[in-house]
């Protein structure tokens, strides 16, 4: 028997307009497959005069967000407006009225996801958010459902297309950050104000969301250690490349198997060219999941853009509609505030580049600092000669605090011209 489910959509921008078009194009196929006919009943926007090319009648649109969620004809609410307020209150109210909600809003989930999950659970309806992390890539549902019985060790993702585009161009063209950012802005891959992307805020929000789901933990954006890509230089990338690595901005959530402390962090990292994440180029996203029994999994695809994101939203809407008609809803589980590992207490291998004076005894002073701080060296080499000599080290697994102490100690040496930064290395 065919049943109708009517949608109220908050926001009709990039994702919202693509979503409305997909629903209209695919409603009959979806009805044939699921027995549910979806229709767009109401859409809320800020500016009624803006052309959206959705084919919907003008009477469907409103500037009154609350009117949309309260309309008794609306069965399922689809939140595609973004931002924390007023989205938070509207979603809680919609759930309270027994209306399932689908959202793509990572900023909101990373701020108050656990509160919203609780509201959905109390109301006994769905709150689904596949599109909030890595856009069109189906990754949250596998984590939430297929991998429910799997103790996850680490989730590691390239979840920001803008920074991956910039780092790919820097790697493949040897270009500097500034020049590539301008090109990315011209091509529409980066915003006029790129801060949210290049400083890692967007990736940190996504990291908080996937860490919550992967580890049943209450993680917010503020819990995530964050470094962006603005200090990555063409020279760092060239060294990495020569040593068999590419530099990627990674969002990492990792549980210590003994203490169960959670490390959540976003930072540039050197990934061996043999690792599956190394081949993720341009604006593509990928998430690499490591579990106890399942081993390694990788989810790859378009992490943003109106259509891919709308596709993930539509999948959630169909699930929510089917569940609504069956009187059931997806289980989100419990979310406990974990103990977080401070970045100083994390362990990694590190690449360090040091510009030093070309004189005898330099290497002895440097290795003395490493030894004093208990950091052992995996590889050491000199790049260039004379005035342009640089020493390049990769450490063995070391504690971050000890490596940072080495950098402070190097700066005190009189043979040091410039103590370059360091890049964490993801082990082979
Ligand atoms: N774009 C992507 O590739 C992508 C990928 C994954 C997730 N997302 C998430 O999807 C959501 C939507 O992103 P988007 O790129 O589609 O944003 P967008 O293009 O800026 O669209 C936002 C829409 O919401 C409406 N809106 C915002 N505030 C409103 C208010 N107070 N009252 C009424 N309407 C309001 C806007 O109305 P007007 O059109 O009248 O201004 C617009 O239609 C965000 O949470 C974003 O993080 C986006």
Tab-separated table of C-alpha atoms and ligand atoms in Angstrom:
chain	number	residue	atom	x	y	z
A	1	UNK	CA	0.000	0.000	0.000
A	2	UNK	CA	1.351	3.433	-0.877
A	3	UNK	CA	1.670	5.921	1.949
A	4	UNK	CA	2.479	9.587	1.671
A	5	UNK	CA	5.122	11.381	3.765
A	6	UNK	CA	5.192	15.172	3.518
A	7	UNK	CA	8.396	17.110	4.101
A	8	UNK	CA	9.059	20.513	5.616
A	9	UNK	CA	12.458	21.836	4.541
A	10	UNK	CA	14.289	24.559	6.494
A	11	UNK	CA	16.684	26.230	4.027
A	12	UNK	CA	16.862	26.047	0.254
A	13	UNK	CA	20.423	27.035	-0.610
A	14	UNK	CA	23.123	24.829	-2.165
A	15	UNK	CA	22.004	21.613	-0.485
A	16	UNK	CA	18.322	22.467	0.033
A	17	UNK	CA	17.609	23.300	-3.615
A	18	UNK	CA	19.484	20.170	-4.822
A	19	UNK	CA	17.498	18.108	-2.284
A	20	UNK	CA	14.116	19.496	-3.423
A	21	UNK	CA	15.003	18.717	-7.043
A	22	UNK	CA	16.094	15.149	-6.173
A	23	UNK	CA	12.844	14.496	-4.293
A	24	UNK	CA	10.780	15.713	-7.243
A	25	UNK	CA	12.812	13.725	-9.798
A	26	UNK	CA	12.876	10.489	-7.818
A	27	UNK	CA	9.571	10.440	-5.922
A	28	UNK	CA	7.976	7.834	-8.212
A	29	UNK	CA	11.028	5.505	-8.157
A	30	UNK	CA	11.211	5.798	-4.366
A	31	UNK	CA	7.470	5.091	-4.111
A	32	UNK	CA	7.846	1.985	-6.296
A	33	UNK	CA	10.697	0.700	-4.132
A	34	UNK	CA	9.528	1.630	-0.652
A	35	UNK	CA	5.786	2.189	-0.865
A	36	UNK	CA	6.312	5.760	0.395
A	37	UNK	CA	5.542	8.819	-1.698
A	38	UNK	CA	7.605	11.809	-0.619
A	39	UNK	CA	6.415	15.339	-1.305
A	40	UNK	CA	7.734	18.781	-0.416
A	41	UNK	CA	4.996	20.483	1.568
A	42	UNK	CA	6.718	23.611	2.956
A	43	UNK	CA	10.122	25.297	2.503
A	44	UNK	CA	11.512	28.076	4.709
A	45	UNK	CA	14.036	30.595	3.363
A	46	UNK	CA	15.255	34.075	4.285
A	47	UNK	CA	14.648	35.763	0.951
A	48	UNK	CA	11.425	34.920	-0.926
A	49	UNK	CA	12.527	36.904	-3.990
A	50	UNK	CA	15.589	34.730	-4.733
A	51	UNK	CA	15.213	32.407	-7.753
A	52	UNK	CA	15.916	28.775	-6.734
A	53	UNK	CA	14.981	26.773	-9.830
A	54	UNK	CA	13.189	24.115	-7.785
A	55	UNK	CA	9.991	24.025	-9.830
A	56	UNK	CA	7.960	24.409	-6.607
A	57	UNK	CA	4.959	26.713	-6.426
A	58	UNK	CA	5.645	30.066	-4.685
A	59	UNK	CA	2.979	29.229	-2.087
A	60	UNK	CA	5.204	26.448	-0.682
A	61	UNK	CA	7.824	28.989	0.468
A	62	UNK	CA	7.754	30.945	3.703
A	63	UNK	CA	10.154	33.056	5.718
A	64	UNK	CA	8.636	31.727	8.924
A	65	UNK	CA	10.737	28.754	10.114
A	66	UNK	CA	8.431	27.916	13.002
A	67	UNK	CA	5.376	27.843	10.744
A	68	UNK	CA	7.065	25.062	8.741
A	69	UNK	CA	7.783	22.767	11.693
A	70	UNK	CA	4.364	23.425	13.250
A	71	UNK	CA	2.384	22.845	10.061
A	72	UNK	CA	0.274	19.730	10.738
A	73	UNK	CA	0.742	18.687	7.105
A	74	UNK	CA	4.526	18.323	7.659
A	75	UNK	CA	5.466	14.778	8.757
A	76	UNK	CA	9.306	14.979	8.552
A	77	UNK	CA	11.511	18.070	9.018
A	78	UNK	CA	14.673	18.457	6.901
A	79	UNK	CA	17.052	21.058	8.355
A	80	UNK	CA	19.385	22.476	5.665
A	81	UNK	CA	19.848	26.043	6.867
A	82	UNK	CA	23.046	25.611	8.909
A	83	UNK	CA	24.280	27.398	12.051
A	84	UNK	CA	23.550	26.617	15.689
A	85	UNK	CA	20.725	29.062	16.389
A	86	UNK	CA	17.844	28.949	15.645
A	87	UNK	CA	18.374	25.427	14.168
A	88	UNK	CA	18.888	23.861	17.611
A	89	UNK	CA	15.587	25.026	19.091
A	90	UNK	CA	13.630	24.269	15.908
A	91	UNK	CA	14.964	20.691	15.786
A	92	UNK	CA	14.214	20.086	19.470
A	93	UNK	CA	10.679	21.431	19.000
A	94	UNK	CA	10.094	19.334	15.856
A	95	UNK	CA	11.299	16.190	17.644
A	96	UNK	CA	9.082	17.058	20.614
A	97	UNK	CA	6.112	17.108	18.251
A	98	UNK	CA	7.007	13.554	17.179
A	99	UNK	CA	8.390	14.671	13.809
A	100	UNK	CA	11.609	12.928	12.691
A	101	UNK	CA	14.396	15.314	11.680
A	102	UNK	CA	17.118	14.924	9.058
A	103	UNK	CA	19.964	17.435	9.166
A	104	UNK	CA	23.295	18.094	7.422
A	105	UNK	CA	24.384	20.550	10.099
A	106	UNK	CA	27.828	19.524	11.442
A	107	UNK	CA	28.304	22.820	13.314
A	108	UNK	CA	25.146	22.171	15.315
A	109	UNK	CA	25.861	18.484	15.980
A	110	UNK	CA	29.432	19.268	17.028
A	111	UNK	CA	28.125	21.813	19.530
A	112	UNK	CA	25.091	20.073	21.030
A	113	UNK	CA	24.711	16.689	19.300
A	114	UNK	CA	24.244	14.729	22.511
A	115	UNK	CA	21.415	17.034	23.629
A	116	UNK	CA	19.708	16.531	20.250
A	117	UNK	CA	20.258	12.747	20.277
A	118	UNK	CA	18.638	12.690	23.738
A	119	UNK	CA	15.662	14.719	22.482
A	120	UNK	CA	15.195	12.279	19.570
A	121	UNK	CA	15.425	9.293	21.901
A	122	UNK	CA	12.895	10.741	24.365
A	123	UNK	CA	10.501	11.515	21.526
A	124	UNK	CA	11.029	8.050	20.007
A	125	UNK	CA	11.667	9.420	16.513
A	126	UNK	CA	14.646	9.597	14.174
A	127	UNK	CA	17.345	12.243	14.116
A	128	UNK	CA	19.514	11.325	11.126
A	129	UNK	CA	22.589	13.225	9.910
A	130	UNK	CA	24.530	11.210	7.319
A	131	UNK	CA	25.304	14.368	5.300
A	132	UNK	CA	26.888	16.216	8.238
A	133	UNK	CA	30.247	14.449	7.813
A	134	UNK	CA	31.867	13.930	4.411
A	135	UNK	CA	28.767	15.043	2.452
A	136	UNK	CA	27.780	12.356	-0.035
A	137	UNK	CA	29.869	9.547	1.495
A	138	UNK	CA	27.748	7.026	3.395
A	139	UNK	CA	29.885	6.600	6.462
A	140	UNK	CA	27.879	7.544	9.568
A	141	UNK	CA	25.292	4.806	9.018
A	142	UNK	CA	27.922	2.044	8.605
A	143	UNK	CA	29.598	3.306	11.805
A	144	UNK	CA	26.269	3.442	13.646
A	145	UNK	CA	24.811	0.181	12.339
A	146	UNK	CA	27.107	-2.221	10.479
A	147	UNK	CA	30.048	-1.627	12.840
A	148	UNK	CA	27.992	-1.524	16.041
A	149	UNK	CA	29.613	-4.722	17.321
A	150	UNK	CA	33.097	-3.694	16.347
A	151	UNK	CA	35.449	-2.044	18.857
A	152	UNK	CA	36.811	0.819	16.743
A	153	UNK	CA	40.474	1.653	17.288
A	154	UNK	CA	40.849	4.682	15.081
A	155	UNK	CA	38.914	6.768	12.578
A	156	UNK	CA	41.089	8.945	10.396
A	157	UNK	CA	39.682	11.118	7.653
A	158	UNK	CA	40.312	13.692	4.977
A	159	UNK	CA	37.047	15.498	5.600
A	160	UNK	CA	37.652	18.968	4.178
A	161	UNK	CA	37.718	19.293	0.395
A	162	UNK	CA	39.148	22.828	0.307
A	163	UNK	CA	42.309	21.958	2.236
A	164	UNK	CA	42.759	18.699	0.345
A	165	UNK	CA	42.489	20.625	-2.930
A	166	UNK	CA	45.127	23.130	-1.735
A	167	UNK	CA	47.529	20.448	-0.441
A	168	UNK	CA	47.117	18.404	-3.653
A	169	UNK	CA	48.022	21.422	-5.809
A	170	UNK	CA	50.983	22.271	-3.556
A	171	UNK	CA	52.194	18.656	-3.864
A	172	UNK	CA	51.691	18.228	-7.578
A	173	UNK	CA	52.723	21.703	-8.753
A	174	UNK	CA	55.308	22.582	-6.075
A	175	UNK	CA	53.376	25.816	-5.535
A	176	UNK	CA	53.208	27.920	-2.365
A	177	UNK	CA	50.196	27.968	-0.069
A	178	UNK	CA	49.224	31.586	-0.870
A	179	UNK	CA	49.223	31.090	-4.648
A	180	UNK	CA	47.190	27.886	-4.445
A	181	UNK	CA	44.671	29.437	-2.038
A	182	UNK	CA	44.046	32.254	-4.550
A	183	UNK	CA	43.539	29.676	-7.320
A	184	UNK	CA	41.162	27.667	-5.086
A	185	UNK	CA	39.168	30.839	-4.375
A	186	UNK	CA	38.988	31.664	-8.098
A	187	UNK	CA	37.742	28.134	-8.904
A	188	UNK	CA	35.136	28.206	-6.117
A	189	UNK	CA	36.878	25.539	-3.982
A	190	UNK	CA	37.621	28.038	-1.194
A	191	UNK	CA	35.445	30.761	0.365
A	192	UNK	CA	36.434	34.445	0.217
A	193	UNK	CA	37.087	34.049	3.971
A	194	UNK	CA	38.733	30.589	4.060
A	195	UNK	CA	39.342	30.535	7.846
A	196	UNK	CA	36.839	27.779	8.710
A	197	UNK	CA	38.507	25.439	6.217
A	198	UNK	CA	42.218	26.317	6.297
A	199	UNK	CA	42.415	26.674	10.089
A	200	UNK	CA	40.730	23.277	10.550
A	201	UNK	CA	37.487	24.436	12.243
A	202	UNK	CA	35.271	22.619	9.707
A	203	UNK	CA	37.287	19.396	10.031
A	204	UNK	CA	37.224	19.687	13.845
A	205	UNK	CA	33.406	19.869	13.848
A	206	UNK	CA	33.246	16.757	11.646
A	207	UNK	CA	35.819	15.027	13.855
A	208	UNK	CA	33.640	15.694	16.920
A	209	UNK	CA	30.610	14.179	15.170
A	210	UNK	CA	32.309	11.011	13.929
A	211	UNK	CA	34.200	10.523	17.212
A	212	UNK	CA	30.871	10.662	19.082
A	213	UNK	CA	29.339	7.994	16.871
A	214	UNK	CA	32.417	5.751	16.577
A	215	UNK	CA	33.150	5.680	20.315
A	216	UNK	CA	29.736	6.357	21.921
A	217	UNK	CA	31.357	9.457	23.409
A	218	UNK	CA	30.174	12.986	24.083
A	219	UNK	CA	32.649	14.973	21.970
A	220	UNK	CA	32.218	18.622	20.975
A	221	UNK	CA	34.276	20.828	18.633
A	222	UNK	CA	35.970	22.407	21.642
A	223	UNK	CA	37.379	19.011	22.688
A	224	UNK	CA	39.206	18.593	19.364
A	225	UNK	CA	42.865	19.715	19.181
A	226	UNK	CA	43.166	21.758	15.992
A	227	UNK	CA	45.928	22.939	13.662
A	228	UNK	CA	45.225	24.110	10.108
A	229	UNK	CA	47.368	24.090	6.982
A	230	UNK	CA	48.481	27.732	6.876
A	231	UNK	CA	51.977	26.958	8.153
A	232	UNK	CA	52.617	24.052	5.743
A	233	UNK	CA	55.272	25.197	3.257
A	234	UNK	CA	56.168	24.051	-0.251
A	235	UNK	CA	59.559	23.027	1.228
A	236	UNK	CA	57.884	20.755	3.846
A	237	UNK	CA	55.850	19.118	1.101
A	238	UNK	CA	58.919	18.647	-1.111
A	239	UNK	CA	60.845	16.933	1.730
A	240	UNK	CA	57.849	14.730	2.506
A	241	UNK	CA	57.530	13.795	-1.158
A	242	UNK	CA	61.189	12.874	-1.467
A	243	UNK	CA	60.893	10.633	1.604
A	244	UNK	CA	57.834	8.825	0.217
A	245	UNK	CA	55.002	10.742	1.940
A	246	UNK	CA	52.245	13.188	1.087
A	247	UNK	CA	50.988	15.873	3.471
A	248	UNK	CA	47.252	15.705	4.274
A	249	UNK	CA	45.027	17.515	6.765
A	250	UNK	CA	43.700	14.647	8.887
A	251	UNK	CA	40.860	14.501	11.390
A	252	UNK	CA	41.714	11.696	13.798
A	253	UNK	CA	39.739	10.064	16.612
A	254	UNK	CA	41.647	7.334	18.375
A	255	UNK	CA	40.943	5.302	21.492
A	256	UNK	CA	43.760	4.036	23.698
A	257	UNK	CA	43.143	0.279	24.047
A	258	UNK	CA	44.402	0.229	27.639
A	259	UNK	CA	43.197	3.472	29.215
A	260	UNK	CA	40.240	4.055	26.835
A	261	UNK	CA	41.251	7.713	26.718
A	262	UNK	CA	40.198	9.378	23.494
A	263	UNK	CA	42.506	11.473	21.356
A	264	UNK	CA	40.609	13.762	18.976
A	265	UNK	CA	42.652	16.020	16.769
A	266	UNK	CA	42.923	17.788	13.425
A	267	UNK	CA	46.346	18.589	12.028
A	268	UNK	CA	48.501	18.208	8.937
A	269	UNK	CA	50.223	14.830	8.810
A	270	UNK	CA	52.628	12.998	6.532
A	271	UNK	CA	50.952	9.916	5.114
A	272	UNK	CA	53.061	7.234	3.363
A	273	UNK	CA	52.322	7.185	-0.372
A	274	UNK	CA	51.397	3.503	0.049
A	275	UNK	CA	48.542	4.362	2.464
A	276	UNK	CA	45.053	4.476	0.860
A	277	UNK	CA	44.493	8.040	2.175
A	278	UNK	CA	47.531	9.265	0.194
A	279	UNK	CA	45.711	8.733	-3.109
A	280	UNK	CA	42.769	10.969	-2.151
A	281	UNK	CA	43.302	13.971	-4.416
A	282	UNK	CA	41.779	17.394	-4.992
A	283	UNK	CA	38.447	18.104	-3.266
A	284	UNK	CA	37.624	14.430	-2.612
A	285	UNK	CA	37.135	13.142	0.940
A	286	UNK	CA	37.837	9.761	2.496
A	287	UNK	CA	37.503	8.206	5.901
A	288	UNK	CA	39.685	5.315	7.035
A	289	UNK	CA	38.280	3.188	9.859
A	290	UNK	CA	40.282	0.626	11.813
A	291	UNK	CA	38.472	-1.977	13.882
A	292	UNK	CA	39.526	-5.004	15.887
A	293	UNK	CA	38.031	-7.814	13.828
A	294	UNK	CA	37.111	-6.005	10.623
A	295	UNK	CA	40.601	-4.561	10.030
A	296	UNK	CA	40.793	-1.474	7.811
A	297	UNK	CA	37.935	0.029	5.821
A	298	UNK	CA	37.943	3.089	3.611
A	299	UNK	CA	34.978	5.231	2.547
A	300	UNK	CA	35.732	7.533	-0.379
A	301	UNK	CA	33.821	10.063	-2.465
A	302	UNK	CA	32.553	13.608	-2.769
A	303	UNK	CA	32.539	15.217	0.640
A	304	UNK	CA	30.608	18.325	-0.336
A	305	UNK	CA	28.569	19.961	-3.068
A	306	UNK	CA	24.822	20.373	-3.360
A	307	UNK	CA	23.980	17.134	-5.183
A	308	UNK	CA	26.215	14.621	-3.348
A	309	UNK	CA	25.120	16.085	-0.002
A	310	UNK	CA	21.459	16.073	-1.057
A	311	UNK	CA	21.815	12.401	-1.997
A	312	UNK	CA	22.876	11.555	1.575
A	313	UNK	CA	20.026	13.688	2.954
A	314	UNK	CA	17.540	11.858	0.720
A	315	UNK	CA	18.754	8.452	1.941
A	316	UNK	CA	18.144	9.590	5.536
A	317	UNK	CA	14.735	11.031	4.655
A	318	UNK	CA	13.628	7.711	3.129
A	319	UNK	CA	14.803	5.841	6.256
A	320	UNK	CA	13.053	8.329	8.541
A	321	UNK	CA	9.850	8.105	6.468
A	322	UNK	CA	9.852	4.288	6.487
A	323	UNK	CA	10.568	4.218	10.239
A	324	UNK	CA	7.834	6.779	10.903
A	325	UNK	CA	5.276	4.627	9.115
A	326	UNK	CA	6.459	1.536	11.001
A	327	UNK	CA	6.399	3.443	14.319
A	328	UNK	CA	10.067	2.739	14.952
A	329	UNK	CA	13.308	4.719	14.969
A	330	UNK	CA	17.073	4.198	14.705
A	331	UNK	CA	18.979	3.619	17.952
A	332	UNK	CA	21.697	6.147	18.683
A	333	UNK	CA	22.964	4.537	21.898
A	334	UNK	CA	24.517	6.265	24.881
A	335	UNK	CA	27.153	8.980	24.853
A	336	UNK	CA	29.554	9.199	27.781
A	337	UNK	CA	31.956	12.114	28.391
A	338	UNK	CA	35.343	10.447	27.866
A	339	UNK	CA	38.735	11.313	29.277
A	340	UNK	CA	40.648	13.025	26.484
A	341	UNK	CA	44.351	12.542	25.802
A	342	UNK	CA	46.125	15.921	25.785
A	343	UNK	CA	48.032	16.585	22.546
A	344	UNK	CA	51.300	16.677	24.571
A	345	UNK	CA	50.624	13.092	25.668
A	346	UNK	CA	49.959	11.727	22.168
A	347	UNK	CA	52.613	9.658	20.436
A	348	UNK	CA	53.652	9.811	16.817
A	349	UNK	CA	56.654	9.817	14.562
A	350	UNK	CA	57.727	13.347	13.613
A	351	UNK	CA	59.514	15.004	10.728
A	352	UNK	CA	61.783	17.844	11.851
A	353	UNK	CA	63.709	20.152	9.561
A	354	UNK	CA	66.472	22.314	11.023
A	355	UNK	CA	68.484	25.042	9.299
A	356	UNK	CA	71.952	24.987	10.833
A	357	UNK	CA	75.362	26.625	10.409
A	358	UNK	CA	77.754	24.623	8.229
A	359	UNK	CA	80.437	23.919	10.831
A	360	UNK	CA	81.962	20.924	12.607
A	361	UNK	CA	80.171	19.541	15.666
A	362	UNK	CA	76.674	20.616	14.585
A	363	UNK	CA	75.317	17.100	14.294
A	364	UNK	CA	76.779	16.234	17.705
A	365	UNK	CA	74.911	19.156	19.376
A	366	UNK	CA	71.653	18.217	17.683
A	367	UNK	CA	71.804	14.515	18.497
A	368	UNK	CA	72.693	15.471	22.088
A	369	UNK	CA	69.364	17.327	22.378
A	370	UNK	CA	67.435	14.349	21.004
A	371	UNK	CA	69.203	11.999	23.426
A	372	UNK	CA	68.621	14.301	26.437
A	373	UNK	CA	64.870	14.329	25.721
A	374	UNK	CA	64.623	10.596	25.058
A	375	UNK	CA	63.699	10.988	21.389
A	376	UNK	CA	65.308	8.444	19.071
A	377	UNK	CA	65.951	9.050	15.394
A	378	UNK	CA	64.730	6.766	12.626
A	379	UNK	CA	66.317	8.623	9.703
A	380	UNK	CA	68.648	11.615	9.478
A	381	UNK	CA	69.977	13.329	6.402
A	382	UNK	CA	71.416	16.590	5.201
A	383	UNK	CA	69.803	18.537	2.398
A	384	UNK	CA	71.814	21.106	0.441
A	385	UNK	CA	75.315	22.293	1.290
A	386	UNK	CA	77.069	25.281	2.852
A	387	UNK	CA	74.763	28.227	3.592
A	388	UNK	CA	71.707	26.280	2.466
A	389	UNK	CA	72.305	23.154	4.540
A	390	UNK	CA	69.231	21.724	6.264
A	391	UNK	CA	69.061	18.694	8.499
A	392	UNK	CA	66.017	16.489	8.083
A	393	UNK	CA	65.070	13.976	10.786
A	394	UNK	CA	62.278	11.480	11.190
A	395	UNK	CA	61.931	10.281	14.759
A	396	UNK	CA	60.798	6.911	16.009
A	397	UNK	CA	57.514	6.899	17.920
A	398	UNK	CA	57.894	9.692	20.490
A	399	UNK	CA	55.780	11.636	22.912
A	400	UNK	CA	54.741	15.024	21.550
A	401	UNK	CA	55.843	16.879	24.691
A	402	UNK	CA	59.395	15.485	24.306
A	403	UNK	CA	59.583	16.519	20.641
A	404	UNK	CA	58.361	20.025	21.438
A	405	UNK	CA	61.009	20.241	24.183
A	406	UNK	CA	63.663	19.266	21.586
A	407	UNK	CA	62.476	22.129	19.378
A	408	UNK	CA	62.784	24.598	22.280
A	409	UNK	CA	66.251	23.261	23.092
A	410	UNK	CA	67.382	23.480	19.433
A	411	UNK	CA	66.391	27.157	19.411
A	412	UNK	CA	68.939	27.750	22.235
A	413	UNK	CA	71.852	26.209	20.289
A	414	UNK	CA	74.267	28.702	18.736
A	415	UNK	CA	74.649	26.511	15.627
A	416	UNK	CA	70.963	26.892	14.800
A	417	UNK	CA	69.885	29.352	12.085
A	418	UNK	CA	66.210	28.418	12.133
A	419	UNK	CA	64.431	25.607	13.878
A	420	UNK	CA	61.759	24.651	11.362
A	421	UNK	CA	58.425	23.303	12.413
A	422	UNK	CA	57.533	19.687	12.665
A	423	UNK	CA	54.975	17.478	10.967
A	424	UNK	CA	53.486	14.383	12.525
A	425	UNK	CA	53.963	11.188	10.559
A	426	UNK	CA	51.332	8.487	10.250
A	427	UNK	CA	53.243	5.199	10.617
A	428	UNK	CA	53.545	2.832	7.676
B	1	LIG	N1	27.286	22.942	0.817
B	1	LIG	C1	27.806	21.745	1.055
B	1	LIG	O1	28.540	21.184	0.218
B	1	LIG	C2	27.502	21.028	2.340
B	1	LIG	C3	28.049	19.748	2.567
B	1	LIG	C4	27.734	19.059	3.746
B	1	LIG	C5	26.925	19.673	4.685
B	1	LIG	N2	26.438	20.934	4.441
B	1	LIG	C6	25.577	21.534	5.467
B	1	LIG	O2	24.284	21.755	4.901
B	1	LIG	C7	23.684	22.910	5.482
B	1	LIG	C8	23.280	23.872	4.365
B	1	LIG	O3	24.432	24.265	3.638
B	1	LIG	P1	24.298	25.094	2.265
B	1	LIG	O4	25.639	25.068	1.659
B	1	LIG	O5	23.127	24.621	1.479
B	1	LIG	O6	23.997	26.568	2.841
B	1	LIG	P2	23.399	27.802	2.044
B	1	LIG	O7	23.605	27.653	0.582
B	1	LIG	O8	23.915	29.027	2.739
B	1	LIG	O9	21.811	27.710	2.325
B	1	LIG	C9	21.232	28.019	3.556
B	1	LIG	C10	19.732	28.165	3.342
B	1	LIG	O10	19.104	28.391	4.594
B	1	LIG	C11	18.275	29.551	4.530
B	1	LIG	N3	18.329	30.202	5.834
B	1	LIG	C12	19.435	30.421	6.592
B	1	LIG	N4	19.073	31.066	7.733
B	1	LIG	C13	17.739	31.220	7.686
B	1	LIG	C14	16.798	31.820	8.558
B	1	LIG	N5	17.139	32.376	9.712
B	1	LIG	N6	15.481	31.831	8.169
B	1	LIG	C15	15.109	31.269	7.006
B	1	LIG	N7	15.957	30.684	6.133
B	1	LIG	C16	17.255	30.673	6.474
B	1	LIG	C17	18.866	30.407	3.425
B	1	LIG	O11	17.857	31.240	2.883
B	1	LIG	P3	18.172	32.233	1.635
B	1	LIG	O12	18.471	31.333	0.462
B	1	LIG	O13	16.918	33.015	1.453
B	1	LIG	O14	19.349	33.059	2.072
B	1	LIG	C18	19.339	29.329	2.438
B	1	LIG	O15	18.275	28.966	1.595
B	1	LIG	C19	24.726	23.470	6.467
B	1	LIG	O16	24.486	22.963	7.752
B	1	LIG	C20	26.044	22.906	5.933
B	1	LIG	O17	27.045	22.774	6.945
B	1	LIG	C21	26.703	21.609	3.307
